[in-house]
PDB file of C-alpha atoms in Angstrom:
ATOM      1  CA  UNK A   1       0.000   0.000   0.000  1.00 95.00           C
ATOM      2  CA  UNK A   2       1.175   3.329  -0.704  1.00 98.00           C
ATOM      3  CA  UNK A   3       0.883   6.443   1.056  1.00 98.00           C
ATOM      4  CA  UNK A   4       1.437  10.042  -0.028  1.00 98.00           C
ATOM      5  CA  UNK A   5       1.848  12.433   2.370  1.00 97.00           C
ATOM      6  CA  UNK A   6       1.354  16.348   0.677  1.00 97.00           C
ATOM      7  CA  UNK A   7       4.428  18.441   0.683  1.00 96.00           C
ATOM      8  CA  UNK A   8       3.612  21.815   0.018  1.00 93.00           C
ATOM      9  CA  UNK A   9       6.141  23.527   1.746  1.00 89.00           C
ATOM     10  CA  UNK A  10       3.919  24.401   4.959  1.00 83.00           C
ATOM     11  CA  UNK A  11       3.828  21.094   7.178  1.00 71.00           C
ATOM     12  CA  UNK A  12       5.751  19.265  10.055  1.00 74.00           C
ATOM     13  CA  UNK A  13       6.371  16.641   7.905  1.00 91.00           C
ATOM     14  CA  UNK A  14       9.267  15.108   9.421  1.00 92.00           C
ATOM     15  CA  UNK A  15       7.291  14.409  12.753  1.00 95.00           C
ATOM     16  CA  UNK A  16       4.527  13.673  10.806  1.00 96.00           C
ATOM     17  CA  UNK A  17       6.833  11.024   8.662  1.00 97.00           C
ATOM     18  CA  UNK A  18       8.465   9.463  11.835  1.00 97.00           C
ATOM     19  CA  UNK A  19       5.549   8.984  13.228  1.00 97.00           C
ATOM     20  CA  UNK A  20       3.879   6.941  10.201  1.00 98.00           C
ATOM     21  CA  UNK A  21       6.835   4.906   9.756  1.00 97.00           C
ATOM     22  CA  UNK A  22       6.463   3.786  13.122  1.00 97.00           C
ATOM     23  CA  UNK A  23       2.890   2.546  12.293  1.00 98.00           C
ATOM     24  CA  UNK A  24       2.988   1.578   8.640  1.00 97.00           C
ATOM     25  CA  UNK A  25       6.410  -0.435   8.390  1.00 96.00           C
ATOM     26  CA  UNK A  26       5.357  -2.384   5.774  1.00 95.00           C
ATOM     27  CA  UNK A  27       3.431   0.273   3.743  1.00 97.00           C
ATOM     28  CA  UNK A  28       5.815   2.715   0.864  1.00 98.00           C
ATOM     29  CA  UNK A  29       5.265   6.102   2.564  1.00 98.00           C
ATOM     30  CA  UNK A  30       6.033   8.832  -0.060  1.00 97.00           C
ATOM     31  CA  UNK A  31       6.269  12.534   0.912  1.00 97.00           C
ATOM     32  CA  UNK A  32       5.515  14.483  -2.287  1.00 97.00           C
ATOM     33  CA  UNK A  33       4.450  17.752  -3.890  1.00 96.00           C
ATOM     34  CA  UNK A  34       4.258  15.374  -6.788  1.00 97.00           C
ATOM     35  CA  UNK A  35       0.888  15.890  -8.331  1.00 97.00           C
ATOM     36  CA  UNK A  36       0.883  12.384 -10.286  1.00 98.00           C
ATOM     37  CA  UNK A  37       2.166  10.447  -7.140  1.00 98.00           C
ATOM     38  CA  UNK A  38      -0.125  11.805  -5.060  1.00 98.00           C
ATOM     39  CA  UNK A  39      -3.226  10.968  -7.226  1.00 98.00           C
ATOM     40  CA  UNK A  40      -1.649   7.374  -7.242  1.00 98.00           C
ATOM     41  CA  UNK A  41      -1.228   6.665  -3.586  1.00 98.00           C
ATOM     42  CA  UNK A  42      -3.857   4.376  -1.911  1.00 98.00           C
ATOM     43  CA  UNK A  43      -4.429   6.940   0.806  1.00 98.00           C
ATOM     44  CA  UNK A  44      -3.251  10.702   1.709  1.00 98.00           C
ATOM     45  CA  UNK A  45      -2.126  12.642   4.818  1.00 98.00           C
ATOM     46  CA  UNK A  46      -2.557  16.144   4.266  1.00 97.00           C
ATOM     47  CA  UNK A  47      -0.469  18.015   7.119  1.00 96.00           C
ATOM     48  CA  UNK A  48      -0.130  21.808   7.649  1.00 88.00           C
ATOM     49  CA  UNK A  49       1.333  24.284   9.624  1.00 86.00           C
ATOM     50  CA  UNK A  50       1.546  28.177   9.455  1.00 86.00           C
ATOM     51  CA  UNK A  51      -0.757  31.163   8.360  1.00 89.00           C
ATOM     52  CA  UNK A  52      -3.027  30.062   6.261  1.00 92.00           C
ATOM     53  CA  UNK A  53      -3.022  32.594   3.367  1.00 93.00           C
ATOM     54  CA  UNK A  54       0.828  31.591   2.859  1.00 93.00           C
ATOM     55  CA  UNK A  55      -0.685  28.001   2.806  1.00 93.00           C
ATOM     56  CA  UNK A  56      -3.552  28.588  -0.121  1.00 94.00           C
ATOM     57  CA  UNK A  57      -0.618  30.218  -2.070  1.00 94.00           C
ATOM     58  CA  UNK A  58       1.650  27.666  -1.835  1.00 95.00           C
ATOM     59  CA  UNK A  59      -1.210  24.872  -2.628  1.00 94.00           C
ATOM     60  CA  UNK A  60      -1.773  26.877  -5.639  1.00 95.00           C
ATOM     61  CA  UNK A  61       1.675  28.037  -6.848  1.00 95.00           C
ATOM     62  CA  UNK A  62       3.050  23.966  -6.637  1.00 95.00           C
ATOM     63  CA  UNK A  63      -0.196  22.715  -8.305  1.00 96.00           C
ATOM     64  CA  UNK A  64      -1.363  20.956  -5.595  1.00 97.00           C
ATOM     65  CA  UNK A  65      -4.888  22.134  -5.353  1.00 97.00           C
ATOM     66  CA  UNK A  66      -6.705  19.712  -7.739  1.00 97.00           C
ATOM     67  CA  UNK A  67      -5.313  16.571  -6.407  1.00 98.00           C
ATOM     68  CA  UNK A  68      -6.146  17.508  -3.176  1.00 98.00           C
ATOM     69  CA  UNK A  69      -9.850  18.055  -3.531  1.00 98.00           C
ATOM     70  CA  UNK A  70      -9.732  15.142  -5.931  1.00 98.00           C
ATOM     71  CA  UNK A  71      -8.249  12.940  -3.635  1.00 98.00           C
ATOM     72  CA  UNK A  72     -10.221  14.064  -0.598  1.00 98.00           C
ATOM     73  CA  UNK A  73     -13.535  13.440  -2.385  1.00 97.00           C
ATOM     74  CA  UNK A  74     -12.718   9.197  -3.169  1.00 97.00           C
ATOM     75  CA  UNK A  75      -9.428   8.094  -0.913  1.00 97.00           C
ATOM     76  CA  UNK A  76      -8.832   7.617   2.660  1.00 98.00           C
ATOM     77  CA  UNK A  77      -7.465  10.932   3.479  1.00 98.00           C
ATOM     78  CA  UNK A  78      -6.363  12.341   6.662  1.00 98.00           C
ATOM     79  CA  UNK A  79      -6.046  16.211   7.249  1.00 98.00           C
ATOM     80  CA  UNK A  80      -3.964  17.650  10.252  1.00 97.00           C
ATOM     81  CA  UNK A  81      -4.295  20.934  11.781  1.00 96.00           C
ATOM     82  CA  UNK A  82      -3.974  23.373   9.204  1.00 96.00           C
ATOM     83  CA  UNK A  83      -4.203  20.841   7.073  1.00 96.00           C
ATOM     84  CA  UNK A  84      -7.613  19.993   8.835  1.00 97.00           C
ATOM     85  CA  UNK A  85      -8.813  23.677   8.635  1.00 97.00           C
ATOM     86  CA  UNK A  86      -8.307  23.887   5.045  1.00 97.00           C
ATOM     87  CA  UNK A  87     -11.289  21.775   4.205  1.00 98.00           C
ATOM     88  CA  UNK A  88     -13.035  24.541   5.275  1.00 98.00           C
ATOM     89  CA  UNK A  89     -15.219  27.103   3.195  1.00 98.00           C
ATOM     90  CA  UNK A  90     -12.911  30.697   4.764  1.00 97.00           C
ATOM     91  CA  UNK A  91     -10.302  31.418   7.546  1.00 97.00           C
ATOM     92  CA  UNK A  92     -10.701  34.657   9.642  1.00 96.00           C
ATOM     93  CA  UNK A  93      -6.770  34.275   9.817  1.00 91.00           C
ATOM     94  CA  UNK A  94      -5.076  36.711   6.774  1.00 83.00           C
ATOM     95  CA  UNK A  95      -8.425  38.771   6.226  1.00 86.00           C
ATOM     96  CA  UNK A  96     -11.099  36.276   5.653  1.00 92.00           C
ATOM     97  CA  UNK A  97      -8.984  33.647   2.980  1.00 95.00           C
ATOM     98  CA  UNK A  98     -10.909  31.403   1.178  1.00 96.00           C
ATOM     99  CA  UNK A  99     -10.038  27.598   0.993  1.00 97.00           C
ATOM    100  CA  UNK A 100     -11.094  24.745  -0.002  1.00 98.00           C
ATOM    101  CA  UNK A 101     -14.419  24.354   0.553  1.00 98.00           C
ATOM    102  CA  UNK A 102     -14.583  20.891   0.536  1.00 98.00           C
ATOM    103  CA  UNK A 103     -16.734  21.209   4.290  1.00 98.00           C
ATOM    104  CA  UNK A 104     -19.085  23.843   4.920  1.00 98.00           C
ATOM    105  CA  UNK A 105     -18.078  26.290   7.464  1.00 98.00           C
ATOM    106  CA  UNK A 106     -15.355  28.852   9.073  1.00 97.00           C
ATOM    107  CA  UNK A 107     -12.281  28.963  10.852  1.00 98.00           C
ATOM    108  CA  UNK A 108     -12.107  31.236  13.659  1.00 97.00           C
ATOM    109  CA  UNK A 109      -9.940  32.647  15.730  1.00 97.00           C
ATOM    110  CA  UNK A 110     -10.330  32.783  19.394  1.00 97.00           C
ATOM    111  CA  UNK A 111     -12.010  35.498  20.730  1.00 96.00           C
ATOM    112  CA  UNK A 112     -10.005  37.700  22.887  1.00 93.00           C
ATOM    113  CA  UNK A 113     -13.247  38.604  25.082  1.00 94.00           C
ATOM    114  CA  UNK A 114     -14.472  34.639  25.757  1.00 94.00           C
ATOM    115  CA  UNK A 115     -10.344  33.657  26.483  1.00 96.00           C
ATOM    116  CA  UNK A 116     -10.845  33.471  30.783  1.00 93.00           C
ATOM    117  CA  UNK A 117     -11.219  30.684  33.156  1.00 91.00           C
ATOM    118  CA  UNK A 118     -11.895  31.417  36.911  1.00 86.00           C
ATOM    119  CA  UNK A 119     -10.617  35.008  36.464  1.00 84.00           C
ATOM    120  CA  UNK A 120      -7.285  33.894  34.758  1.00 90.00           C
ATOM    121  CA  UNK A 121      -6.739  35.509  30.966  1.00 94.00           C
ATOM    122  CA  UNK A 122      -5.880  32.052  28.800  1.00 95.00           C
ATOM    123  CA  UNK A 123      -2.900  32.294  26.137  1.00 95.00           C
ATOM    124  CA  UNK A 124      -3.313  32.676  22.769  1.00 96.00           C
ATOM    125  CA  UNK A 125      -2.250  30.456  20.488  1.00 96.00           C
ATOM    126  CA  UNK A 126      -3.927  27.261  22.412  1.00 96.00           C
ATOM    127  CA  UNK A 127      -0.884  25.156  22.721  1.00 96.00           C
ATOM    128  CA  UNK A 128      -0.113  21.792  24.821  1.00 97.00           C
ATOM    129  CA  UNK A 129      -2.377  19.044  25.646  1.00 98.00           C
ATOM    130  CA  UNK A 130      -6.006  18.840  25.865  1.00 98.00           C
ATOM    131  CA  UNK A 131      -8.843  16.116  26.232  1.00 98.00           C
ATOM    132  CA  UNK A 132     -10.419  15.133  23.383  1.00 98.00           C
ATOM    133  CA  UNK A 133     -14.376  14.052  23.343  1.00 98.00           C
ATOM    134  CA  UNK A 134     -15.992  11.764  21.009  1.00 98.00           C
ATOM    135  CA  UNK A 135     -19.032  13.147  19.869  1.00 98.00           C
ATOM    136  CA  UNK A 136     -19.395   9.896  17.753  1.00 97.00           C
ATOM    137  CA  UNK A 137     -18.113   6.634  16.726  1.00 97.00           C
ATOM    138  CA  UNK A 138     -15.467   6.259  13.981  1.00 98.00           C
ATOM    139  CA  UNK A 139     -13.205   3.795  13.239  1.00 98.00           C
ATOM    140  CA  UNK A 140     -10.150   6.154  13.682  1.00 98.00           C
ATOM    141  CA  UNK A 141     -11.065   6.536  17.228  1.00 98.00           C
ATOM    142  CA  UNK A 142     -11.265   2.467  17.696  1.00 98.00           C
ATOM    143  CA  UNK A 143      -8.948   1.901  20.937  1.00 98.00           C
ATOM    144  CA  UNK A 144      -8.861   5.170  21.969  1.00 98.00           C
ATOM    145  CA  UNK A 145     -10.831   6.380  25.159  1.00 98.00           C
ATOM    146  CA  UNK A 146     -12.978   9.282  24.770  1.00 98.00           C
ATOM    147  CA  UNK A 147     -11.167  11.581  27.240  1.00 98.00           C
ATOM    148  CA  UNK A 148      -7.738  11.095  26.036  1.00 98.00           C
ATOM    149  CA  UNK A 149      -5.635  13.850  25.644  1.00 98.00           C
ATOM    150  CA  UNK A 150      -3.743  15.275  22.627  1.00 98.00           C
ATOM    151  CA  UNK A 151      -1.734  18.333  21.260  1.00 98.00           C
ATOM    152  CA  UNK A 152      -2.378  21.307  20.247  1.00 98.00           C
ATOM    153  CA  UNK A 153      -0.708  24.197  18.612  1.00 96.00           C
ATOM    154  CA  UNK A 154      -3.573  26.776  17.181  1.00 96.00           C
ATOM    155  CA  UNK A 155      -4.809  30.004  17.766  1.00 97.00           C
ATOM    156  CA  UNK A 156      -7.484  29.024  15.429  1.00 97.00           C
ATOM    157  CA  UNK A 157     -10.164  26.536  15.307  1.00 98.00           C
ATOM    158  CA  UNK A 158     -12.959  25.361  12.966  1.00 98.00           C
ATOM    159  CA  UNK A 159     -16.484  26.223  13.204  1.00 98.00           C
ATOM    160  CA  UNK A 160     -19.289  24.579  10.661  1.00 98.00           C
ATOM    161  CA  UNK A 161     -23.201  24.316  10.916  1.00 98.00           C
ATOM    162  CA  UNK A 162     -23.530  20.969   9.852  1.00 98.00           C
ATOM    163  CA  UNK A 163     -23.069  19.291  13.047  1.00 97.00           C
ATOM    164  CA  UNK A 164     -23.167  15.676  11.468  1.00 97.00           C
ATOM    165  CA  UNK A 165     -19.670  16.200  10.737  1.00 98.00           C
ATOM    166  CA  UNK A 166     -18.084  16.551  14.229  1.00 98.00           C
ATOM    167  CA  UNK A 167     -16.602  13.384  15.818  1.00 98.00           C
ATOM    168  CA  UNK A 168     -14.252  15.357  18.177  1.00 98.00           C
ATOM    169  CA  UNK A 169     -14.036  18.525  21.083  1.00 98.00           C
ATOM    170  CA  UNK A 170     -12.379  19.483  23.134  1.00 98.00           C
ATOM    171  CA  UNK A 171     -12.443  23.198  25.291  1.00 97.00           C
ATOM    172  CA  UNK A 172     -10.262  25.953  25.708  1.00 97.00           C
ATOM    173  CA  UNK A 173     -12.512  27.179  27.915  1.00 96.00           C
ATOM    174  CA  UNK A 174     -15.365  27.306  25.454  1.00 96.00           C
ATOM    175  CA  UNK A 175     -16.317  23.906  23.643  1.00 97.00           C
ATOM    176  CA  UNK A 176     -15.121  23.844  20.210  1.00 98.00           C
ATOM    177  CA  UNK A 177     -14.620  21.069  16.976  1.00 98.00           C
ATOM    178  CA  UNK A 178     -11.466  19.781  16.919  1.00 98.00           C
ATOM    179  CA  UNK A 179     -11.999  16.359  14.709  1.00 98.00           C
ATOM    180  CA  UNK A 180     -14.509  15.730  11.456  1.00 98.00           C
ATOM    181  CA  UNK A 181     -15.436  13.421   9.175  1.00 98.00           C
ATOM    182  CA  UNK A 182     -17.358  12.519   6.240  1.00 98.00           C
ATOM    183  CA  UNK A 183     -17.213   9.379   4.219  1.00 98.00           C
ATOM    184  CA  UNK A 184     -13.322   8.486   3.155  1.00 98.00           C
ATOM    185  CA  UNK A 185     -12.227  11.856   5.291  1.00 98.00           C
ATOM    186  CA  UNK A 186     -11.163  12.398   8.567  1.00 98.00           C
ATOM    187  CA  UNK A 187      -9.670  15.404  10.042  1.00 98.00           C
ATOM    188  CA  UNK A 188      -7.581  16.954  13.328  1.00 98.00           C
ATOM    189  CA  UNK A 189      -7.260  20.032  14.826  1.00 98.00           C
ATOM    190  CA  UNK A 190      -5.187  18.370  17.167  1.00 98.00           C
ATOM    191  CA  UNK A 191      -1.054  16.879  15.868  1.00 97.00           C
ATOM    192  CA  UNK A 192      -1.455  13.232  16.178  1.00 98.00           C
ATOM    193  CA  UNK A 193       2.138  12.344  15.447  1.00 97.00           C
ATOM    194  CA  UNK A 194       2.987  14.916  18.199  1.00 97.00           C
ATOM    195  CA  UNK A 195       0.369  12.845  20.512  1.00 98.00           C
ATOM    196  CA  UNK A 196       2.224   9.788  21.549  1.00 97.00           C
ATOM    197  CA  UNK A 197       0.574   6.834  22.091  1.00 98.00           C
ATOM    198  CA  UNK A 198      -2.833   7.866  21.150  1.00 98.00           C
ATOM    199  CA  UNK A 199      -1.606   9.838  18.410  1.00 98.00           C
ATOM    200  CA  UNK A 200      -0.146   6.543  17.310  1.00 98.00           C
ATOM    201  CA  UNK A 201      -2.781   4.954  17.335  1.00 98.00           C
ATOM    202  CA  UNK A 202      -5.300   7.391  15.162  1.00 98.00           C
ATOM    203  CA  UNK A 203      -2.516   6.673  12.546  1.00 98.00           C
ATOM    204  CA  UNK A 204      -2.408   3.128  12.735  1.00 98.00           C
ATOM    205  CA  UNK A 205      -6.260   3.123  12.912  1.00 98.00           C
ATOM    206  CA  UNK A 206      -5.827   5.286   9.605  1.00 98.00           C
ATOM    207  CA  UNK A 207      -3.526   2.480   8.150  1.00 98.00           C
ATOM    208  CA  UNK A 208      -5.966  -0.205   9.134  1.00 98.00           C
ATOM    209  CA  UNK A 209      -8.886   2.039   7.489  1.00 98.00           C
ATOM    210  CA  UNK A 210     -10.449   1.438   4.342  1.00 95.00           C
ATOM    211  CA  UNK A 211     -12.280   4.648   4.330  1.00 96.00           C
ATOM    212  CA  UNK A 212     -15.991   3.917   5.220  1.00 92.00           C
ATOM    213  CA  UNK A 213     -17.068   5.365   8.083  1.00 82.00           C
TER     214      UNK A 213
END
């Protein structure tokens, strides 16, 4: 089995490699900005990191755009924080920046006035480790304990009105999304390769999965 993991100049990729290696031994793991080998792989990781405006440009500028939505609308694909958020209709992050669209909804960033907890002011970006709720099954989640907690590194997070989507929250201190899916996608806010074991296992459960939710 192959998989492609989108190199478009704006990811952690080498945590995000490492920690598929550890998972997929036996699988070719490719990472790419290589249109053709990314339409070819059985499945796709689609990482990010960074302002999003720089990462539209670059998905546009290396040719990358097409394959992506093409890829994200028939193979197991898995996005990661940024890379999660870009499925998204607009981010309020660069002026209101369009992307993908492939989900319907926003991503916000956290509102200065809602960011206290008992009296104490919260930092922005969100960054260390949170719980994680499951709002609803999935097969990525199989193993893992609702509860369990995960990283973070945002000052951003994804808002959309179709609530069917959600399979993940967490709260910082408001609740907000930070997992979808639909059909052969699933998505983080959260950095599963930066997550230990239970990041380790959402990968190998993505390995294992043959995209039907």
């Amino acid at each position: 089995m192959q998989i492609a993991v989108i190199d478009y100049g704006m990811g952690n990729l080498r945590s995000v490699m490492n920690a598929l290696q550890q998972v997929a031994p036996d699988h070719t793991l490719t990472l790419t900005s290589d249109p053709a080998v990314i339409a070819a792989a059985d499945k796709v990781v689609f990482p990010g990191q960074g302002a999003m405006r720089d990462c539209m440009r670059e998905l546009t500028e290396r040719g990358l755009r097409e394959v992506v939505l093409d890829t994200a609308s028939k193979k197991p694909f898995l996005g990661i924080c940024v890379g999660a958020q870009l499925l998204f209709e607009m981010s309020e992050e660069g002026g209101n920046t369009p992307a993908l669209g492939v989900f319907p909804g926003q991503v916000l960033r956290f509102p200065a006035e809602r960011m206290q907890l008992e009296g104490e002011r919260l930092k922005v970006p969100h960054m260390g480790w949170n719980e994680v709720h499951q709002t609803r099954a999935h097969p990525l989640w199989a193993g893992i304990p609702s509860g369990e907690r995960f990283y973070f590194v945002h000052s951003y997070y994804m808002h959309t009105p179709d609530t069917s989507l959600i399979v993940g929250e967490s709260a910082y201190p408001f609740a907000f999304t930070v997992a979808v899916a639909r059909a052969n996608i699933f998505a983080t806010q959260f950095h599963p390769e930066k997550s230990h074991a239970a990041g380790l296992k959402l990968l190998s459960n993505f390995v294992a999965w043959n995209g039907v939710a």
